[in-house]
Amino acid sequence: MLKHEDIIAAIPHALSGVDLPELGPRISGKVRDIYRQNGRRVLITTDRLSAFDRIIGLVPYKGQVLNQLSAFWFDATAHIIPNHVLSVPDPNVTVARECRPYPVEVIVRGYITGVTTTSLWYHYERGVRELYGLRLPDGLQKNDPLPQPVITPTTKATTGHDERLTRDDILARKLVPPDQWEQIERAALALFAYGQEVARRAELILVDTKYEFGWSDDLNRPVLIDEVHTPDSSRFWRAETYEERVGAGLEPQNFDKEFIRLWYAARGYRGEGEPPPLPVELAVQASLRYITVYEMLTGRPFEPAAYPAGPRIREALL
Ligand SMILES: Nc1ncnc2c1ncn2[C@@H]1O[C@H](COP(=O)(O)OP(=O)(O)OP(=O)(O)O)[C@@H](O)[C@H]1O
Ligand SMILES: [Mg+2]
């Protein structure tokens, strides 16, 4: 296991991006650098940390954890739905089938929590019982399990904020054809059930997560794309302390980015203007959490790949 000082030493080498002009124009998401090549999408997961919809700093080994954890889940869930992975030529790189992403983020929630306006708890606390086309029972407390996991889709907004959707909206607005939406719903619930089971064996609770699906011309069907059950796309709580903490009115111990949002919020930053720089200690704590989740979920020791990562990735791809 990497130690605190190993991660501090890695900070100056954390991967901010990879320039490979030989592969064509670079497309940059918030976290990934992407190159498109005849039906394939090269996804390089960097160490960029996003929060408040912007990049706030670099976290050593985060890119490797996300890429290898997604690879683990894609492999483990191939019996539920086919996915975009063609190969993983480097710890930070996945070569995927280029798909046509549906303009819907498929969020599945097993618990009622959150603070943002797309979260269930935000509305429930204000008395709302009907949203996303779902009916919620009375009497739930923050961080309680839902009677059963639910799908709460949102638009995948290219600009601005994500908008809540119901199944009827998705069909009426023809965002996804009905038969494909049905396949997607079934896959999403099965993926979530499987994810919860694996998480539970690792003494974690998979609280909620976001899936993306895309149409694959190769496979002639919807497939799972992007990333799966990572701390960037999911909330994880420690199972062991959940009951006790929630019973005492405390927040569950989390392994997601919530502690970073809280640190910024405590300093009065809520997403307006330039964020204060990510402090070294916060980057180290984030790195350790990402690595810990990886080890718990996969049951494998994390094997840090060599820094600097740029030359290594270039060699794997060219
Ligand atoms: N197989 C695939 N085919 C097509 N697009 C994909 C595939 N897998 C992932 N994507 C897209 O690639 C991008 C991944 O980059 P990244 O995660 O950095 O983006 P993001 O910050 O989450 O979102 P944005 O694209 O809005 O910046 C996402 O837009 C995702 O929808
Ligand atoms: Mg993303």
mmCIF file of C-alpha atoms and ligand atoms in Angstrom:
data_model
loop_
_atom_site.group_PDB
_atom_site.id
_atom_site.type_symbol
_atom_site.label_atom_id
_atom_site.label_comp_id
_atom_site.label_asym_id
_atom_site.label_seq_id
_atom_site.Cartn_x
_atom_site.Cartn_y
_atom_site.Cartn_z
ATOM 1 C CA MET A 1 0.000 0.000 0.000
ATOM 2 C CA LEU A 2 1.281 3.437 -0.924
ATOM 3 C CA LYS A 3 2.112 5.657 1.979
ATOM 4 C CA HIS A 4 1.352 9.284 2.615
ATOM 5 C CA GLU A 5 4.883 10.345 1.667
ATOM 6 C CA ASP A 6 4.817 8.308 -1.570
ATOM 7 C CA ILE A 7 1.766 10.240 -2.660
ATOM 8 C CA ILE A 8 3.257 13.596 -1.727
ATOM 9 C CA ALA A 9 6.308 12.679 -3.789
ATOM 10 C CA ALA A 10 4.021 11.813 -6.732
ATOM 11 C CA ILE A 11 2.123 15.116 -6.711
ATOM 12 C CA PRO A 12 4.459 16.984 -9.084
ATOM 13 C CA HIS A 13 4.128 14.091 -11.580
ATOM 14 C CA ALA A 14 0.352 13.693 -11.472
ATOM 15 C CA LEU A 15 -1.069 13.393 -14.982
ATOM 16 C CA SER A 16 -2.679 16.625 -16.183
ATOM 17 C CA GLY A 17 -3.143 15.522 -19.792
ATOM 18 C CA VAL A 18 -1.575 13.655 -22.684
ATOM 19 C CA ASP A 19 -0.772 15.263 -26.010
ATOM 20 C CA LEU A 20 -0.606 12.735 -28.838
ATOM 21 C CA PRO A 21 -0.998 14.764 -32.050
ATOM 22 C CA GLU A 22 -0.209 11.606 -34.037
ATOM 23 C CA LEU A 23 -3.637 10.289 -33.009
ATOM 24 C CA GLY A 24 -5.460 13.350 -34.359
ATOM 25 C CA PRO A 25 -7.166 16.199 -32.572
ATOM 26 C CA ARG A 26 -7.513 15.858 -28.836
ATOM 27 C CA ILE A 27 -10.959 16.108 -27.288
ATOM 28 C CA SER A 28 -10.827 16.987 -23.598
ATOM 29 C CA GLY A 29 -13.569 16.075 -21.162
ATOM 30 C CA LYS A 30 -13.204 17.190 -17.594
ATOM 31 C CA VAL A 31 -11.379 14.012 -16.599
ATOM 32 C CA ARG A 32 -10.431 12.229 -19.825
ATOM 33 C CA ASP A 33 -8.386 13.116 -22.874
ATOM 34 C CA ILE A 34 -9.934 11.469 -25.902
ATOM 35 C CA TYR A 35 -8.776 10.636 -29.405
ATOM 36 C CA ARG A 36 -11.118 9.249 -32.035
ATOM 37 C CA GLN A 37 -9.864 6.917 -34.701
ATOM 38 C CA ASN A 38 -11.907 4.938 -37.219
ATOM 39 C CA GLY A 39 -14.614 3.555 -35.001
ATOM 40 C CA ARG A 40 -12.505 3.527 -31.873
ATOM 41 C CA ARG A 41 -12.293 5.935 -28.984
ATOM 42 C CA VAL A 42 -9.035 6.139 -27.053
ATOM 43 C CA LEU A 43 -9.924 7.218 -23.523
ATOM 44 C CA ILE A 44 -6.987 8.404 -21.438
ATOM 45 C CA THR A 45 -8.042 8.905 -17.837
ATOM 46 C CA THR A 46 -5.976 11.716 -16.322
ATOM 47 C CA ASP A 47 -5.472 12.649 -12.665
ATOM 48 C CA ARG A 48 -7.745 15.694 -12.988
ATOM 49 C CA LEU A 49 -10.237 16.100 -10.160
ATOM 50 C CA SER A 50 -13.514 17.739 -11.057
ATOM 51 C CA ALA A 51 -15.992 19.211 -8.610
ATOM 52 C CA PHE A 52 -18.579 21.963 -8.994
ATOM 53 C CA ASP A 53 -18.453 21.155 -12.731
ATOM 54 C CA ARG A 54 -14.872 22.313 -13.080
ATOM 55 C CA ILE A 55 -11.346 20.999 -12.699
ATOM 56 C CA ILE A 56 -10.035 21.913 -9.264
ATOM 57 C CA GLY A 57 -6.693 20.108 -9.178
ATOM 58 C CA LEU A 58 -4.693 16.924 -9.682
ATOM 59 C CA VAL A 59 -4.836 13.773 -7.542
ATOM 60 C CA PRO A 60 -1.977 11.268 -7.983
ATOM 61 C CA TYR A 61 -3.086 7.805 -9.202
ATOM 62 C CA LYS A 62 -6.707 8.877 -9.593
ATOM 63 C CA GLY A 63 -6.640 8.252 -13.351
ATOM 64 C CA GLN A 64 -5.187 4.791 -12.939
ATOM 65 C CA VAL A 65 -7.734 3.895 -10.268
ATOM 66 C CA LEU A 66 -10.672 5.061 -12.373
ATOM 67 C CA ASN A 67 -9.471 3.301 -15.492
ATOM 68 C CA GLN A 68 -8.588 0.019 -13.798
ATOM 69 C CA LEU A 69 -11.679 0.004 -11.601
ATOM 70 C CA SER A 70 -13.912 0.556 -14.622
ATOM 71 C CA ALA A 71 -12.067 -2.214 -16.439
ATOM 72 C CA PHE A 72 -12.731 -4.502 -13.475
ATOM 73 C CA TRP A 73 -16.456 -3.723 -13.535
ATOM 74 C CA PHE A 74 -16.815 -3.901 -17.313
ATOM 75 C CA ASP A 75 -15.292 -7.347 -17.193
ATOM 76 C CA ALA A 76 -17.389 -8.476 -14.227
ATOM 77 C CA THR A 77 -20.674 -7.241 -15.740
ATOM 78 C CA ALA A 78 -20.293 -8.456 -19.310
ATOM 79 C CA HIS A 79 -22.869 -11.155 -18.532
ATOM 80 C CA ILE A 80 -25.434 -8.415 -17.849
ATOM 81 C CA ILE A 81 -24.802 -6.170 -20.850
ATOM 82 C CA PRO A 82 -22.019 -5.879 -23.437
ATOM 83 C CA ASN A 83 -19.755 -2.842 -23.076
ATOM 84 C CA HIS A 84 -17.493 -0.590 -25.088
ATOM 85 C CA VAL A 85 -14.108 -2.008 -24.026
ATOM 86 C CA LEU A 86 -11.793 -3.305 -26.739
ATOM 87 C CA SER A 87 -8.517 -3.224 -24.813
ATOM 88 C CA VAL A 88 -6.709 -1.688 -21.871
ATOM 89 C CA PRO A 89 -3.206 -1.081 -23.284
ATOM 90 C CA ASP A 90 -1.983 0.950 -20.292
ATOM 91 C CA PRO A 91 -3.142 1.418 -16.678
ATOM 92 C CA ASN A 92 -4.587 4.825 -17.650
ATOM 93 C CA VAL A 93 -5.949 3.931 -21.091
ATOM 94 C CA THR A 94 -8.983 2.162 -22.487
ATOM 95 C CA VAL A 95 -9.518 1.684 -26.194
ATOM 96 C CA ALA A 96 -13.262 1.510 -26.701
ATOM 97 C CA ARG A 97 -15.813 1.091 -29.433
ATOM 98 C CA GLU A 98 -16.997 4.519 -30.509
ATOM 99 C CA CYS A 99 -20.717 4.544 -29.735
ATOM 100 C CA ARG A 100 -23.488 7.073 -30.105
ATOM 101 C CA PRO A 101 -24.198 8.076 -26.493
ATOM 102 C CA TYR A 102 -27.851 8.483 -25.565
ATOM 103 C CA PRO A 103 -28.477 12.013 -24.271
ATOM 104 C CA VAL A 104 -29.611 10.620 -20.919
ATOM 105 C CA GLU A 105 -27.629 9.995 -17.735
ATOM 106 C CA VAL A 106 -29.040 6.870 -16.187
ATOM 107 C CA ILE A 107 -28.779 7.420 -12.448
ATOM 108 C CA VAL A 108 -29.762 4.585 -10.124
ATOM 109 C CA ARG A 109 -30.283 5.242 -6.422
ATOM 110 C CA GLY A 110 -30.585 2.785 -3.582
ATOM 111 C CA TYR A 111 -30.747 5.397 -0.802
ATOM 112 C CA ILE A 112 -32.280 8.807 -0.302
ATOM 113 C CA THR A 113 -29.485 11.340 0.133
ATOM 114 C CA GLY A 114 -27.658 14.292 -1.393
ATOM 115 C CA VAL A 115 -27.757 18.050 -1.166
ATOM 116 C CA THR A 116 -28.007 19.299 -4.754
ATOM 117 C CA THR A 117 -31.253 20.108 -6.548
ATOM 118 C CA THR A 118 -31.095 16.866 -8.562
ATOM 119 C CA SER A 119 -30.819 14.789 -5.366
ATOM 120 C CA LEU A 120 -33.834 12.969 -3.948
ATOM 121 C CA TRP A 121 -33.390 14.181 -0.384
ATOM 122 C CA TYR A 122 -33.379 17.854 -1.404
ATOM 123 C CA HIS A 123 -36.972 17.579 -2.697
ATOM 124 C CA TYR A 124 -38.220 14.979 -0.234
ATOM 125 C CA GLU A 125 -37.199 17.181 2.670
ATOM 126 C CA ARG A 126 -39.311 19.955 1.130
ATOM 127 C CA GLY A 127 -42.359 17.675 1.074
ATOM 128 C CA VAL A 128 -42.181 16.426 -2.512
ATOM 129 C CA ARG A 129 -43.224 12.767 -2.846
ATOM 130 C CA GLU A 130 -43.577 12.499 -6.593
ATOM 131 C CA LEU A 131 -40.605 13.096 -8.892
ATOM 132 C CA TYR A 132 -38.835 11.443 -11.795
ATOM 133 C CA GLY A 133 -42.230 9.787 -12.324
ATOM 134 C CA LEU A 134 -41.784 7.880 -9.033
ATOM 135 C CA ARG A 135 -43.895 7.865 -5.889
ATOM 136 C CA LEU A 136 -41.868 7.916 -2.648
ATOM 137 C CA PRO A 137 -43.330 6.671 0.650
ATOM 138 C CA ASP A 138 -43.715 8.958 3.669
ATOM 139 C CA GLY A 139 -41.489 8.620 6.710
ATOM 140 C CA LEU A 140 -38.034 8.335 5.124
ATOM 141 C CA GLN A 141 -35.073 9.934 6.886
ATOM 142 C CA LYS A 142 -31.951 11.263 5.180
ATOM 143 C CA ASN A 143 -29.612 8.414 4.107
ATOM 144 C CA ASP A 144 -32.291 5.704 4.492
ATOM 145 C CA PRO A 145 -32.518 2.923 1.957
ATOM 146 C CA LEU A 146 -35.330 3.249 -0.586
ATOM 147 C CA PRO A 147 -37.929 0.448 -0.674
ATOM 148 C CA GLN A 148 -36.182 -0.605 -3.880
ATOM 149 C CA PRO A 149 -33.559 0.984 -6.145
ATOM 150 C CA VAL A 150 -34.986 3.522 -8.571
ATOM 151 C CA ILE A 151 -33.874 5.043 -11.867
ATOM 152 C CA THR A 152 -33.792 8.853 -11.821
ATOM 153 C CA PRO A 153 -32.711 9.882 -15.305
ATOM 154 C CA THR A 154 -31.459 13.343 -16.238
ATOM 155 C CA THR A 155 -30.552 14.952 -19.523
ATOM 156 C CA LYS A 156 -26.876 14.796 -20.396
ATOM 157 C CA ALA A 157 -26.549 18.543 -20.741
ATOM 158 C CA THR A 158 -23.691 19.844 -22.875
ATOM 159 C CA THR A 159 -24.098 23.229 -21.207
ATOM 160 C CA GLY A 160 -25.817 24.293 -18.002
ATOM 161 C CA HIS A 161 -27.502 22.052 -15.512
ATOM 162 C CA ASP A 162 -28.871 18.561 -15.874
ATOM 163 C CA GLU A 163 -32.624 18.403 -16.099
ATOM 164 C CA ARG A 164 -34.776 15.768 -14.384
ATOM 165 C CA LEU A 165 -36.607 13.358 -16.664
ATOM 166 C CA THR A 166 -39.329 10.758 -16.361
ATOM 167 C CA ARG A 167 -39.670 7.709 -18.554
ATOM 168 C CA ASP A 168 -42.563 9.445 -20.318
ATOM 169 C CA ASP A 169 -40.368 12.478 -21.086
ATOM 170 C CA ILE A 170 -37.679 10.229 -22.520
ATOM 171 C CA LEU A 171 -40.129 8.518 -24.833
ATOM 172 C CA ALA A 172 -42.199 11.604 -25.733
ATOM 173 C CA ARG A 173 -39.077 13.591 -26.572
ATOM 174 C CA LYS A 174 -37.708 10.578 -28.467
ATOM 175 C CA LEU A 175 -34.432 10.749 -26.546
ATOM 176 C CA VAL A 176 -34.259 6.941 -26.678
ATOM 177 C CA PRO A 177 -36.455 4.536 -28.728
ATOM 178 C CA PRO A 178 -38.899 2.655 -26.448
ATOM 179 C CA ASP A 179 -37.481 -0.851 -26.940
ATOM 180 C CA GLN A 180 -33.941 0.431 -26.310
ATOM 181 C CA TRP A 181 -35.023 2.335 -23.213
ATOM 182 C CA GLU A 182 -36.561 -0.843 -21.885
ATOM 183 C CA GLN A 183 -33.277 -2.721 -22.428
ATOM 184 C CA ILE A 184 -31.392 0.115 -20.741
ATOM 185 C CA GLU A 185 -33.681 0.185 -17.695
ATOM 186 C CA ARG A 186 -33.419 -3.553 -17.244
ATOM 187 C CA ALA A 187 -29.622 -3.463 -17.595
ATOM 188 C CA ALA A 188 -29.264 -0.499 -15.221
ATOM 189 C CA LEU A 189 -31.191 -2.198 -12.427
ATOM 190 C CA ALA A 190 -29.343 -5.483 -12.916
ATOM 191 C CA LEU A 191 -25.970 -3.685 -12.951
ATOM 192 C CA PHE A 192 -26.878 -1.847 -9.773
ATOM 193 C CA ALA A 193 -28.029 -4.994 -7.978
ATOM 194 C CA TYR A 194 -24.790 -6.711 -8.965
ATOM 195 C CA GLY A 195 -22.732 -3.675 -7.928
ATOM 196 C CA GLN A 196 -24.440 -3.545 -4.534
ATOM 197 C CA GLU A 197 -23.744 -7.233 -3.979
ATOM 198 C CA VAL A 198 -20.045 -6.920 -4.811
ATOM 199 C CA ALA A 199 -19.751 -3.733 -2.761
ATOM 200 C CA ARG A 200 -21.434 -5.411 0.186
ATOM 201 C CA ARG A 201 -18.889 -8.242 0.162
ATOM 202 C CA ALA A 202 -16.216 -5.535 0.273
ATOM 203 C CA GLU A 203 -17.903 -3.948 3.300
ATOM 204 C CA LEU A 204 -19.057 -1.015 1.224
ATOM 205 C CA ILE A 205 -22.512 0.235 0.321
ATOM 206 C CA LEU A 206 -23.049 1.262 -3.283
ATOM 207 C CA VAL A 207 -25.428 4.153 -2.588
ATOM 208 C CA ASP A 208 -26.092 5.491 -6.054
ATOM 209 C CA THR A 209 -24.410 5.652 -9.414
ATOM 210 C CA LYS A 210 -24.546 7.048 -12.919
ATOM 211 C CA TYR A 211 -24.452 4.907 -16.049
ATOM 212 C CA GLU A 212 -24.047 5.986 -19.635
ATOM 213 C CA PHE A 213 -25.190 3.870 -22.526
ATOM 214 C CA GLY A 214 -24.577 4.244 -26.243
ATOM 215 C CA TRP A 215 -25.698 2.641 -29.435
ATOM 216 C CA SER A 216 -22.993 0.443 -30.947
ATOM 217 C CA ASP A 217 -23.113 0.040 -34.716
ATOM 218 C CA ASP A 218 -20.715 -2.921 -34.384
ATOM 219 C CA LEU A 219 -22.922 -4.817 -31.954
ATOM 220 C CA ASN A 220 -26.190 -3.376 -33.256
ATOM 221 C CA ARG A 221 -27.531 -2.750 -29.776
ATOM 222 C CA PRO A 222 -27.206 -0.472 -26.741
ATOM 223 C CA VAL A 223 -24.017 -1.051 -24.748
ATOM 224 C CA LEU A 224 -22.550 0.234 -21.489
ATOM 225 C CA ILE A 225 -19.969 3.012 -22.083
ATOM 226 C CA ASP A 226 -17.887 5.589 -20.194
ATOM 227 C CA GLU A 227 -17.038 4.421 -16.649
ATOM 228 C CA VAL A 228 -18.678 2.072 -14.148
ATOM 229 C CA HIS A 229 -19.024 2.102 -10.353
ATOM 230 C CA THR A 230 -16.070 4.405 -9.713
ATOM 231 C CA PRO A 231 -15.863 6.987 -6.929
ATOM 232 C CA ASP A 232 -16.356 9.659 -9.632
ATOM 233 C CA SER A 233 -19.639 8.172 -10.849
ATOM 234 C CA SER A 234 -20.935 6.692 -7.590
ATOM 235 C CA ARG A 235 -21.350 7.215 -3.885
ATOM 236 C CA PHE A 236 -19.852 4.593 -1.601
ATOM 237 C CA TRP A 237 -20.379 4.371 2.157
ATOM 238 C CA ARG A 238 -18.580 2.194 4.648
ATOM 239 C CA ALA A 239 -21.081 -0.547 5.552
ATOM 240 C CA GLU A 240 -19.644 -1.297 8.961
ATOM 241 C CA THR A 241 -20.368 2.123 10.459
ATOM 242 C CA TYR A 242 -23.485 3.012 8.470
ATOM 243 C CA GLU A 243 -26.211 2.015 10.982
ATOM 244 C CA GLU A 244 -24.486 3.489 13.955
ATOM 245 C CA ARG A 245 -23.673 6.820 12.323
ATOM 246 C CA VAL A 246 -27.064 7.359 10.711
ATOM 247 C CA GLY A 247 -28.734 6.331 13.981
ATOM 248 C CA ALA A 248 -26.708 9.008 15.774
ATOM 249 C CA GLY A 249 -27.691 11.619 13.206
ATOM 250 C CA LEU A 250 -24.251 11.649 11.580
ATOM 251 C CA GLU A 251 -23.438 11.388 7.889
ATOM 252 C CA PRO A 252 -22.202 7.951 6.770
ATOM 253 C CA GLN A 253 -18.461 7.551 6.208
ATOM 254 C CA ASN A 254 -18.068 8.168 2.503
ATOM 255 C CA PHE A 255 -15.508 7.281 -0.138
ATOM 256 C CA ASP A 256 -16.621 9.767 -2.726
ATOM 257 C CA LYS A 257 -15.820 13.405 -3.372
ATOM 258 C CA GLU A 258 -18.207 14.755 -0.754
ATOM 259 C CA PHE A 259 -15.390 15.594 1.699
ATOM 260 C CA ILE A 260 -13.800 17.810 -0.934
ATOM 261 C CA ARG A 261 -17.045 19.663 -1.605
ATOM 262 C CA LEU A 262 -17.418 20.131 2.144
ATOM 263 C CA TRP A 263 -13.902 21.556 2.493
ATOM 264 C CA TYR A 264 -14.616 24.104 -0.238
ATOM 265 C CA ALA A 265 -18.062 24.911 1.147
ATOM 266 C CA ALA A 266 -16.582 25.504 4.615
ATOM 267 C CA ARG A 267 -14.386 28.166 3.011
ATOM 268 C CA GLY A 268 -17.373 29.803 1.414
ATOM 269 C CA TYR A 269 -16.765 28.435 -2.097
ATOM 270 C CA ARG A 270 -19.872 27.107 -3.839
ATOM 271 C CA GLY A 271 -18.842 26.995 -7.449
ATOM 272 C CA GLU A 272 -18.800 30.698 -8.332
ATOM 273 C CA GLY A 273 -15.617 32.045 -9.907
ATOM 274 C CA GLU A 274 -12.098 30.631 -9.503
ATOM 275 C CA PRO A 275 -11.897 27.895 -6.851
ATOM 276 C CA PRO A 276 -9.119 28.133 -4.245
ATOM 277 C CA PRO A 277 -6.267 25.772 -5.214
ATOM 278 C CA LEU A 278 -6.600 22.177 -3.992
ATOM 279 C CA PRO A 279 -4.370 21.904 -0.888
ATOM 280 C CA VAL A 280 -1.674 19.212 -0.948
ATOM 281 C CA GLU A 281 -3.164 17.448 2.064
ATOM 282 C CA LEU A 282 -6.592 17.223 0.421
ATOM 283 C CA ALA A 283 -5.052 15.805 -2.764
ATOM 284 C CA VAL A 284 -3.254 13.176 -0.679
ATOM 285 C CA GLN A 285 -6.413 12.233 1.208
ATOM 286 C CA ALA A 286 -8.363 12.000 -2.042
ATOM 287 C CA SER A 287 -5.660 9.784 -3.565
ATOM 288 C CA LEU A 288 -5.695 7.443 -0.559
ATOM 289 C CA ARG A 289 -9.490 7.165 -0.709
ATOM 290 C CA TYR A 290 -9.518 6.348 -4.421
ATOM 291 C CA ILE A 291 -6.845 3.690 -3.888
ATOM 292 C CA THR A 292 -8.657 2.248 -0.871
ATOM 293 C CA VAL A 293 -11.944 1.892 -2.746
ATOM 294 C CA TYR A 294 -10.119 0.200 -5.613
ATOM 295 C CA GLU A 295 -8.528 -2.312 -3.275
ATOM 296 C CA MET A 296 -11.725 -2.995 -1.346
ATOM 297 C CA LEU A 297 -13.885 -3.522 -4.433
ATOM 298 C CA THR A 298 -11.471 -5.532 -6.535
ATOM 299 C CA GLY A 299 -9.854 -7.420 -3.659
ATOM 300 C CA ARG A 300 -6.521 -6.759 -5.387
ATOM 301 C CA PRO A 301 -3.600 -4.675 -4.164
ATOM 302 C CA PHE A 302 -3.225 -1.431 -6.093
ATOM 303 C CA GLU A 303 -0.044 -1.536 -8.159
ATOM 304 C CA PRO A 304 1.010 2.024 -8.902
ATOM 305 C CA ALA A 305 2.169 2.504 -12.483
ATOM 306 C CA ALA A 306 5.332 4.502 -13.091
ATOM 307 C CA TYR A 307 5.292 8.287 -13.150
ATOM 308 C CA PRO A 308 5.727 10.290 -15.299
ATOM 309 C CA ALA A 309 2.826 8.658 -17.121
ATOM 310 C CA GLY A 310 3.032 10.610 -20.393
ATOM 311 C CA PRO A 311 5.963 8.755 -22.004
ATOM 312 C CA ARG A 312 4.569 5.377 -20.890
ATOM 313 C CA ILE A 313 1.156 6.110 -22.405
ATOM 314 C CA ARG A 314 2.713 7.402 -25.613
ATOM 315 C CA GLU A 315 4.662 4.168 -25.938
ATOM 316 C CA ALA A 316 1.567 2.037 -25.326
ATOM 317 C CA LEU A 317 -0.415 3.854 -28.011
ATOM 318 C CA LEU A 318 2.053 4.711 -30.796
HETATM 319 N N1 LIG B 1 -17.716 4.347 -26.004
HETATM 320 C C1 LIG B 1 -18.001 5.651 -26.066
HETATM 321 N N2 LIG B 1 -18.470 6.192 -27.208
HETATM 322 C C2 LIG B 1 -18.738 7.518 -27.290
HETATM 323 N N3 LIG B 1 -18.576 8.387 -26.270
HETATM 324 C C3 LIG B 1 -18.115 7.913 -25.096
HETATM 325 C C4 LIG B 1 -17.814 6.525 -24.925
HETATM 326 N N4 LIG B 1 -17.386 6.329 -23.658
HETATM 327 C C5 LIG B 1 -17.421 7.536 -23.059
HETATM 328 N N5 LIG B 1 -17.854 8.496 -23.899
HETATM 329 C C6 LIG B 1 -17.924 9.946 -23.643
HETATM 330 O O1 LIG B 1 -16.573 10.396 -23.483
HETATM 331 C C7 LIG B 1 -16.492 11.435 -22.502
HETATM 332 C C8 LIG B 1 -15.556 11.000 -21.375
HETATM 333 O O2 LIG B 1 -14.839 12.089 -20.923
HETATM 334 P P1 LIG B 1 -15.003 12.701 -19.461
HETATM 335 O O3 LIG B 1 -15.428 11.654 -18.517
HETATM 336 O O4 LIG B 1 -13.758 13.462 -19.167
HETATM 337 O O5 LIG B 1 -16.164 13.707 -19.749
HETATM 338 P P2 LIG B 1 -17.056 14.452 -18.650
HETATM 339 O O6 LIG B 1 -16.331 15.581 -18.067
HETATM 340 O O7 LIG B 1 -17.678 13.457 -17.757
HETATM 341 O O8 LIG B 1 -18.174 15.028 -19.570
HETATM 342 P P3 LIG B 1 -18.057 16.041 -20.738
HETATM 343 O O9 LIG B 1 -17.955 15.206 -21.979
HETATM 344 O O10 LIG B 1 -19.346 16.768 -20.617
HETATM 345 O O11 LIG B 1 -16.839 16.898 -20.527
HETATM 346 C C9 LIG B 1 -17.916 11.648 -21.992
HETATM 347 O O12 LIG B 1 -18.491 12.724 -22.712
HETATM 348 C C10 LIG B 1 -18.627 10.326 -22.361
HETATM 349 O O13 LIG B 1 -20.001 10.506 -22.577
HETATM 350 MG MG MG B 2 -17.316 11.582 -17.289
#
